[in-house]
Amino acid sequence: MLDGKYNKENEKEIQEYWSKNKIYEFKYDENKETYSVDTPPPTVSGSLHMGHIFSYTQAEILVRYKRIRGFNVYYPFGFDDNGLPTERLVEKETGKKAKDYTRSEFAKICHETALKYEEEFQDLWSNLGFSVDWNLKYETNNPLSQRISQRSFIELAKKGKAYQKEEPVLWCINCQTSIAQAELDSKESETTFNYIPFYVDGEIVEVATTRPEFLGGCRALLINPLDKRADKLAGKLAKVPLYEHLVPVILDEGAELEKGSGAVMCCTYGDTVDVEWAKKHNLDYIKVIESNGVISDDIKFIGGLYVTKARKQIIELLEENGLLLKQETITHNVNTHERCGTNVEIIPSKQWYVDVLTDKERYLKAADELNWYPTFMKNRYISWVENLKWDWCISRQRYYGVPFPVWYCKNCEKAHYAADEELPVNPLEKDYVGTCECGSSSFIPEKDVMDTWATSSVTPLINARWKEKDQKDFLIPMTMRTQAHEIIRTWAFYTIVKSLYHTGELPWKDLMISGFVLAKKGEKLSKSKNNSASEPNALIEKYGADAIRYWTAANKLGTDTSFSEDDIKSSNRFLTKLWNASKFILMQLEDYDLSEPEHILDVDKWLMNRFNQTQANFIKAMDKYEVGLARKEIDAFFWNDLCDNYLEIAKERLYQPKKHGEDASKSGKYTLYNILLGVLKIYSIFVPHEAEQIFLSYYKDKIGTLSVSLLELENKEFDKDIIEHGEKLKELVSYTRKYKTEKGLSMKAEIEELTLSVDEKDFDFFNNTRGDIAACLGIIKFVIIKGETFNIFIEGDKNGN
């Protein structure tokens, strides 16, 4: 039996019990439907914060729900331990850049650092009571994941869906690598529109630019065909200020009439629009910026300067030469690299791409074939796909990642791929054995590594052990992907692309999208922003895992929420109430023999039907992934129906069986036995430690089941008429309590006489329950009469009800 107070210190003991008894170990059962979860492998880029706890716990709550609903749950966990995020973590911790190490040395440090953080991550999830089968754990950089990632690449390359091409690419000058469109962020930045004179036939054509450092790479002057100057200037040559080379004046509807002066210079490459115009009008390339963010030595005046210094220098030169007509301060959005916040440049480079533009319609169709929770998140996906402009660049000029299994013929540059039995392979460490079609036997290994999303996008295939000898066909497709909304454009989209290419099927049936936890002023908690007020482990130590889980469960799926420690403090009130209510109930059940009574009292029938109604609403909400709404349903029953009303109404009957009769007492015990068990089943998904401890203290031996998590929650029918009787009973109790409060009376104060008027259909219920009602409310004379309406009359109360 339970004793003492609820103690969060017992959580560790419960976790050890689960581990020892392998409560959450997955065993495939063809007779049970598998519910499989594609859990987001957290990026190994630093410690986790409450934002991670929020989203991962919401998903884990759903997993526990599916388990008690009878599904065979496949719940793996992975760690995203390759790529730029891990590299940046190592650089931060060591204070040295990757380039300061040999490639093998840096990879070794990255691996060791990743293992350290992965152990911390696993401990945190375990401390939160996650029902994970850790035997299913994977890392995105382990041999299996590398093999499947490389196999995916080779298959796409052979299908022509992965290709190599040299063209302008989004480039981070800080991370020294290409990036994909999906990795772009944007920020507002204050800058100046600089109005400068281009000369056409000796006449000035004003051009406004925010990037005058690109004047040396100007290849054309563009004017909208609707511009009043268009006919006069079209086809002529314009002289570029300072550099004085001539460029053609081209008509293009992309030149905005209302922006700047209406005339715009096309340079190689100031932004993505420059890339489009250069392709469209077949303009030659002049290198302005090197990969390290320094202006090329070939550019006069500013060669060798970093971009910001070059801009300042060129503006000073324009002003000195009378070529700065005017300046306007403006605020505009600039593209940045989401990983480091550095402004992104565009530099021609040879990269590997995955074709995502050809099949855009298929990806749009996928949006309607998936179940989105919440539904409005589908619009974010659709908007992303509709606005795709570039194929997916998957190569990175970094060190720690999955290598491309490619060698190039030294003579003709043809790509040669590793055989499947060689995977995983690092071309830098293994020579290609063979002869090219051109006759050469000399090969150059690929040095680039894959984008981290190229690996993360195959997590369903990693879980299914795709094309391994022991492929798990039952995981193709998986049931559900849980993730945050900001990576719909990356993780969700790329996974859909890869799955359709490789299996012809969508990777999952359901998408569960969580919101952010906000620190302040709408700013999301972030490892990179270092704005997490409290570390999760410290909060677990202070309040316990169940308190954090209970807070998490209150929030609506997909919506952002602010975080305050006070929110967790309020969880303790519930945990104490559940413990104390359970302790009281189990005290009444000490001598209960588990037999069903011959007759169940009407008020007991009410509670059981009300619970069945609550359970049905709970199941309905959880089936829609509405964790917050589901918790609200069970909370209302627990606090209002069970604790505030029924336990008080049935208390004397339970305490004094001789007064009320053994059969009446047995009816109450039967009711409490089943109701508490049902309540524990439901609450086990929110507060599993406390629910388990209460279950083990009494029900385990009675039922012969090792864990409350292994019981099944069944949808049961309920009688609405009986529930309506109960609602009126609660109204009677509430009115009488309010009467005593207003009169300044104790709740134990007796009422000389109370008359209750009820209609025909309610009469028997109240008449059969009169003993419990009188005992609960302290009514000496309790009169029940039949009437047309429900009314309460207390002697001395002039108002009535």
mmCIF file of N, CA, C and O in Angstrom, residues 99-157:
data_model
loop_
_atom_site.group_PDB
_atom_site.id
_atom_site.type_symbol
_atom_site.label_atom_id
_atom_site.label_comp_id
_atom_site.label_asym_id
_atom_site.label_seq_id
_atom_site.Cartn_x
_atom_site.Cartn_y
_atom_site.Cartn_z
ATOM 1 N N LYS A 99 40.281 23.272 -40.065
ATOM 2 C CA LYS A 99 41.449 23.333 -40.962
ATOM 3 C C LYS A 99 42.771 23.278 -40.205
ATOM 4 O O LYS A 99 43.839 23.071 -40.797
ATOM 5 N N ASP A 100 42.720 23.475 -38.861
ATOM 6 C CA ASP A 100 43.937 23.431 -38.058
ATOM 7 C C ASP A 100 44.375 22.002 -37.738
ATOM 8 O O ASP A 100 45.439 21.799 -37.149
ATOM 9 N N TYR A 101 43.515 21.011 -38.089
ATOM 10 C CA TYR A 101 43.818 19.601 -37.850
ATOM 11 C C TYR A 101 44.014 18.891 -39.182
ATOM 12 O O TYR A 101 43.585 19.373 -40.229
ATOM 13 N N THR A 102 44.613 17.714 -39.108
ATOM 14 C CA THR A 102 44.523 16.837 -40.271
ATOM 15 C C THR A 102 43.095 16.319 -40.321
ATOM 16 O O THR A 102 42.383 16.299 -39.302
ATOM 17 N N ARG A 103 42.653 15.889 -41.477
ATOM 18 C CA ARG A 103 41.275 15.434 -41.643
ATOM 19 C C ARG A 103 40.952 14.280 -40.700
ATOM 20 O O ARG A 103 39.911 14.262 -40.043
ATOM 21 N N SER A 104 41.857 13.310 -40.596
ATOM 22 C CA SER A 104 41.606 12.146 -39.739
ATOM 23 C C SER A 104 41.585 12.528 -38.269
ATOM 24 O O SER A 104 40.782 12.005 -37.486
ATOM 25 N N GLU A 105 42.465 13.464 -37.863
ATOM 26 C CA GLU A 105 42.492 13.913 -36.473
ATOM 27 C C GLU A 105 41.174 14.592 -36.101
ATOM 28 O O GLU A 105 40.594 14.320 -35.040
ATOM 29 N N PHE A 106 40.716 15.470 -36.989
ATOM 30 C CA PHE A 106 39.484 16.202 -36.694
ATOM 31 C C PHE A 106 38.279 15.263 -36.646
ATOM 32 O O PHE A 106 37.419 15.388 -35.769
ATOM 33 N N ALA A 107 38.221 14.304 -37.560
ATOM 34 C CA ALA A 107 37.121 13.341 -37.577
ATOM 35 C C ALA A 107 37.101 12.531 -36.278
ATOM 36 O O ALA A 107 36.027 12.242 -35.728
ATOM 37 N N LYS A 108 38.272 12.180 -35.776
ATOM 38 C CA LYS A 108 38.378 11.413 -34.534
ATOM 39 C C LYS A 108 37.846 12.220 -33.350
ATOM 40 O O LYS A 108 37.097 11.710 -32.513
ATOM 41 N N ILE A 109 38.215 13.507 -33.288
ATOM 42 C CA ILE A 109 37.736 14.366 -32.205
ATOM 43 C C ILE A 109 36.214 14.541 -32.300
ATOM 44 O O ILE A 109 35.510 14.515 -31.286
ATOM 45 N N CYS A 110 35.706 14.715 -33.524
ATOM 46 C CA CYS A 110 34.262 14.845 -33.731
ATOM 47 C C CYS A 110 33.534 13.598 -33.226
ATOM 48 O O CYS A 110 32.501 13.693 -32.550
ATOM 49 N N HIS A 111 34.070 12.435 -33.554
ATOM 50 C CA HIS A 111 33.449 11.178 -33.149
ATOM 51 C C HIS A 111 33.427 11.049 -31.624
ATOM 52 O O HIS A 111 32.390 10.680 -31.035
ATOM 53 N N GLU A 112 34.538 11.358 -30.992
ATOM 54 C CA GLU A 112 34.621 11.255 -29.530
ATOM 55 C C GLU A 112 33.684 12.254 -28.853
ATOM 56 O O GLU A 112 33.025 11.928 -27.852
ATOM 57 N N THR A 113 33.615 13.453 -29.394
ATOM 58 C CA THR A 113 32.719 14.474 -28.843
ATOM 59 C C THR A 113 31.265 14.060 -29.004
ATOM 60 O O THR A 113 30.453 14.212 -28.078
ATOM 61 N N ALA A 114 30.933 13.517 -30.170
ATOM 62 C CA ALA A 114 29.560 13.070 -30.427
ATOM 63 C C ALA A 114 29.148 11.989 -29.441
ATOM 64 O O ALA A 114 28.037 12.015 -28.896
ATOM 65 N N LEU A 115 30.030 11.026 -29.182
ATOM 66 C CA LEU A 115 29.717 9.940 -28.251
ATOM 67 C C LEU A 115 29.422 10.482 -26.855
ATOM 68 O O LEU A 115 28.508 10.014 -26.170
ATOM 69 N N LYS A 116 30.202 11.477 -26.446
ATOM 70 C CA LYS A 116 30.002 12.069 -25.120
ATOM 71 C C LYS A 116 28.611 12.699 -25.012
ATOM 72 O O LYS A 116 27.880 12.458 -24.039
ATOM 73 N N TYR A 117 28.233 13.474 -26.010
ATOM 74 C CA TYR A 117 26.932 14.136 -25.968
ATOM 75 C C TYR A 117 25.788 13.144 -26.149
ATOM 76 O O TYR A 117 24.717 13.304 -25.548
ATOM 77 N N GLU A 118 25.999 12.127 -26.965
ATOM 78 C CA GLU A 118 24.953 11.121 -27.158
ATOM 79 C C GLU A 118 24.636 10.406 -25.854
ATOM 80 O O GLU A 118 23.474 10.100 -25.559
ATOM 81 N N GLU A 119 25.652 10.144 -25.064
ATOM 82 C CA GLU A 119 25.435 9.517 -23.763
ATOM 83 C C GLU A 119 24.628 10.438 -22.853
ATOM 84 O O GLU A 119 23.720 9.999 -22.147
ATOM 85 N N GLU A 120 24.948 11.730 -22.892
ATOM 86 C CA GLU A 120 24.182 12.706 -22.115
ATOM 87 C C GLU A 120 22.738 12.764 -22.585
ATOM 88 O O GLU A 120 21.804 12.821 -21.772
ATOM 89 N N PHE A 121 22.549 12.774 -23.905
ATOM 90 C CA PHE A 121 21.192 12.822 -24.463
ATOM 91 C C PHE A 121 20.388 11.598 -24.010
ATOM 92 O O PHE A 121 19.234 11.714 -23.586
ATOM 93 N N GLN A 122 20.982 10.420 -24.121
ATOM 94 C CA GLN A 122 20.273 9.198 -23.753
ATOM 95 C C GLN A 122 19.905 9.199 -22.272
ATOM 96 O O GLN A 122 18.799 8.798 -21.897
ATOM 97 N N ASP A 123 20.810 9.671 -21.431
ATOM 98 C CA ASP A 123 20.517 9.759 -19.998
ATOM 99 C C ASP A 123 19.346 10.705 -19.746
ATOM 100 O O ASP A 123 18.478 10.424 -18.909
ATOM 101 N N LEU A 124 19.315 11.817 -20.479
ATOM 102 C CA LEU A 124 18.232 12.780 -20.293
ATOM 103 C C LEU A 124 16.890 12.175 -20.679
ATOM 104 O O LEU A 124 15.905 12.287 -19.935
ATOM 105 N N TRP A 125 16.835 11.518 -21.846
ATOM 106 C CA TRP A 125 15.563 10.907 -22.268
ATOM 107 C C TRP A 125 15.131 9.820 -21.285
ATOM 108 O O TRP A 125 13.937 9.694 -20.980
ATOM 109 N N SER A 126 16.084 9.053 -20.788
ATOM 110 C CA SER A 126 15.760 8.010 -19.810
ATOM 111 C C SER A 126 15.253 8.629 -18.512
ATOM 112 O O SER A 126 14.296 8.135 -17.902
ATOM 113 N N ASN A 127 15.883 9.722 -18.077
ATOM 114 C CA ASN A 127 15.461 10.407 -16.856
ATOM 115 C C ASN A 127 14.060 10.987 -16.979
ATOM 116 O O ASN A 127 13.377 11.185 -15.973
ATOM 117 N N LEU A 128 13.643 11.261 -18.201
ATOM 118 C CA LEU A 128 12.291 11.775 -18.430
ATOM 119 C C LEU A 128 11.262 10.650 -18.554
ATOM 120 O O LEU A 128 10.083 10.909 -18.748
ATOM 121 N N GLY A 129 11.728 9.405 -18.450
ATOM 122 C CA GLY A 129 10.802 8.279 -18.495
ATOM 123 C C GLY A 129 10.385 7.889 -19.888
ATOM 124 O O GLY A 129 9.296 7.339 -20.083
ATOM 125 N N PHE A 130 11.238 8.127 -20.882
ATOM 126 C CA PHE A 130 10.882 7.779 -22.253
ATOM 127 C C PHE A 130 10.856 6.261 -22.423
ATOM 128 O O PHE A 130 11.788 5.566 -22.018
ATOM 129 N N SER A 131 9.789 5.792 -23.043
ATOM 130 C CA SER A 131 9.572 4.344 -23.202
ATOM 131 C C SER A 131 10.233 3.832 -24.474
ATOM 132 O O SER A 131 9.594 3.245 -25.345
ATOM 133 N N VAL A 132 11.519 4.058 -24.566
ATOM 134 C CA VAL A 132 12.307 3.734 -25.750
ATOM 135 C C VAL A 132 12.924 2.348 -25.607
ATOM 136 O O VAL A 132 13.349 1.958 -24.520
ATOM 137 N N ASP A 133 12.973 1.613 -26.710
ATOM 138 C CA ASP A 133 13.776 0.393 -26.759
ATOM 139 C C ASP A 133 15.159 0.808 -27.246
ATOM 140 O O ASP A 133 15.383 1.003 -28.436
ATOM 141 N N TRP A 134 16.101 0.930 -26.323
ATOM 142 C CA TRP A 134 17.427 1.430 -26.679
ATOM 143 C C TRP A 134 18.222 0.437 -27.507
ATOM 144 O O TRP A 134 19.291 0.781 -28.042
ATOM 145 N N ASN A 135 17.718 -0.770 -27.650
ATOM 146 C CA ASN A 135 18.361 -1.719 -28.563
ATOM 147 C C ASN A 135 18.190 -1.291 -30.020
ATOM 148 O O ASN A 135 18.899 -1.777 -30.909
ATOM 149 N N LEU A 136 17.243 -0.397 -30.269
ATOM 150 C CA LEU A 136 16.969 0.068 -31.633
ATOM 151 C C LEU A 136 17.691 1.371 -31.949
ATOM 152 O O LEU A 136 17.454 1.973 -32.993
ATOM 153 N N LYS A 137 18.570 1.790 -31.066
ATOM 154 C CA LYS A 137 19.278 3.059 -31.236
ATOM 155 C C LYS A 137 20.177 3.026 -32.480
ATOM 156 O O LYS A 137 20.721 1.986 -32.834
ATOM 157 N N TYR A 138 20.314 4.196 -33.108
ATOM 158 C CA TYR A 138 21.233 4.312 -34.245
ATOM 159 C C TYR A 138 21.872 5.692 -34.226
ATOM 160 O O TYR A 138 21.415 6.612 -33.546
ATOM 161 N N GLU A 139 22.956 5.835 -34.952
ATOM 162 C CA GLU A 139 23.607 7.120 -35.179
ATOM 163 C C GLU A 139 23.688 7.331 -36.689
ATOM 164 O O GLU A 139 23.892 6.382 -37.438
ATOM 165 N N THR A 140 23.529 8.567 -37.117
ATOM 166 C CA THR A 140 23.510 8.819 -38.560
ATOM 167 C C THR A 140 24.886 8.670 -39.195
ATOM 168 O O THR A 140 25.006 8.717 -40.421
ATOM 169 N N ASN A 141 25.921 8.483 -38.375
ATOM 170 C CA ASN A 141 27.264 8.321 -38.915
ATOM 171 C C ASN A 141 27.853 6.945 -38.603
ATOM 172 O O ASN A 141 29.038 6.718 -38.797
ATOM 173 N N ASN A 142 27.015 6.008 -38.109
ATOM 174 C CA ASN A 142 27.535 4.666 -37.843
ATOM 175 C C ASN A 142 27.609 3.868 -39.148
ATOM 176 O O ASN A 142 27.095 4.301 -40.184
ATOM 177 N N PRO A 143 28.248 2.710 -39.145
ATOM 178 C CA PRO A 143 28.438 1.968 -40.405
ATOM 179 C C PRO A 143 27.141 1.660 -41.152
ATOM 180 O O PRO A 143 27.090 1.783 -42.377
ATOM 181 N N LEU A 144 26.082 1.242 -40.421
ATOM 182 C CA LEU A 144 24.819 0.941 -41.089
ATOM 183 C C LEU A 144 24.255 2.193 -41.765
ATOM 184 O O LEU A 144 23.850 2.148 -42.931
ATOM 185 N N SER A 145 24.205 3.299 -41.025
ATOM 186 C CA SER A 145 23.653 4.543 -41.582
ATOM 187 C C SER A 145 24.487 5.030 -42.753
ATOM 188 O O SER A 145 23.942 5.503 -43.762
ATOM 189 N N GLN A 146 25.804 4.938 -42.646
ATOM 190 C CA GLN A 146 26.655 5.334 -43.769
ATOM 191 C C GLN A 146 26.399 4.464 -44.987
ATOM 192 O O GLN A 146 26.318 4.961 -46.115
ATOM 193 N N ARG A 147 26.260 3.173 -44.751
ATOM 194 C CA ARG A 147 26.035 2.253 -45.871
ATOM 195 C C ARG A 147 24.721 2.569 -46.580
ATOM 196 O O ARG A 147 24.656 2.622 -47.819
ATOM 197 N N ILE A 148 23.668 2.810 -45.802
ATOM 198 C CA ILE A 148 22.365 3.101 -46.407
ATOM 199 C C ILE A 148 22.379 4.470 -47.086
ATOM 200 O O ILE A 148 21.800 4.642 -48.173
ATOM 201 N N SER A 149 23.062 5.442 -46.499
ATOM 202 C CA SER A 149 23.168 6.769 -47.123
ATOM 203 C C SER A 149 23.929 6.681 -48.439
ATOM 204 O O SER A 149 23.531 7.277 -49.451
ATOM 205 N N GLN A 150 25.028 5.940 -48.447
ATOM 206 C CA GLN A 150 25.813 5.793 -49.677
ATOM 207 C C GLN A 150 25.048 4.971 -50.710
ATOM 208 O O GLN A 150 25.095 5.280 -51.908
ATOM 209 N N ARG A 151 24.331 3.956 -50.255
ATOM 210 C CA ARG A 151 23.521 3.150 -51.177
ATOM 211 C C ARG A 151 22.448 4.019 -51.828
ATOM 212 O O ARG A 151 22.170 3.913 -53.027
ATOM 213 N N SER A 152 21.836 4.890 -51.018
ATOM 214 C CA SER A 152 20.826 5.820 -51.538
ATOM 215 C C SER A 152 21.429 6.709 -52.619
ATOM 216 O O SER A 152 20.843 6.878 -53.697
ATOM 217 N N PHE A 153 22.595 7.271 -52.336
ATOM 218 C CA PHE A 153 23.240 8.158 -53.305
ATOM 219 C C PHE A 153 23.545 7.432 -54.610
ATOM 220 O O PHE A 153 23.271 7.945 -55.701
ATOM 221 N N ILE A 154 24.128 6.244 -54.519
ATOM 222 C CA ILE A 154 24.510 5.500 -55.728
ATOM 223 C C ILE A 154 23.276 5.164 -56.563
ATOM 224 O O ILE A 154 23.284 5.300 -57.798
ATOM 225 N N GLU A 155 22.201 4.758 -55.890
ATOM 226 C CA GLU A 155 20.978 4.429 -56.626
ATOM 227 C C GLU A 155 20.429 5.657 -57.339
ATOM 228 O O GLU A 155 20.006 5.583 -58.499
ATOM 229 N N LEU A 156 20.431 6.800 -56.655
ATOM 230 C CA LEU A 156 19.939 8.030 -57.274
ATOM 231 C C LEU A 156 20.833 8.457 -58.434
ATOM 232 O O LEU A 156 20.347 8.909 -59.475
ATOM 233 N N ALA A 157 22.148 8.301 -58.257
ATOM 234 C CA ALA A 157 23.080 8.681 -59.319
ATOM 235 C C ALA A 157 22.870 7.814 -60.554
ATOM 236 O O ALA A 157 22.877 8.315 -61.690
#
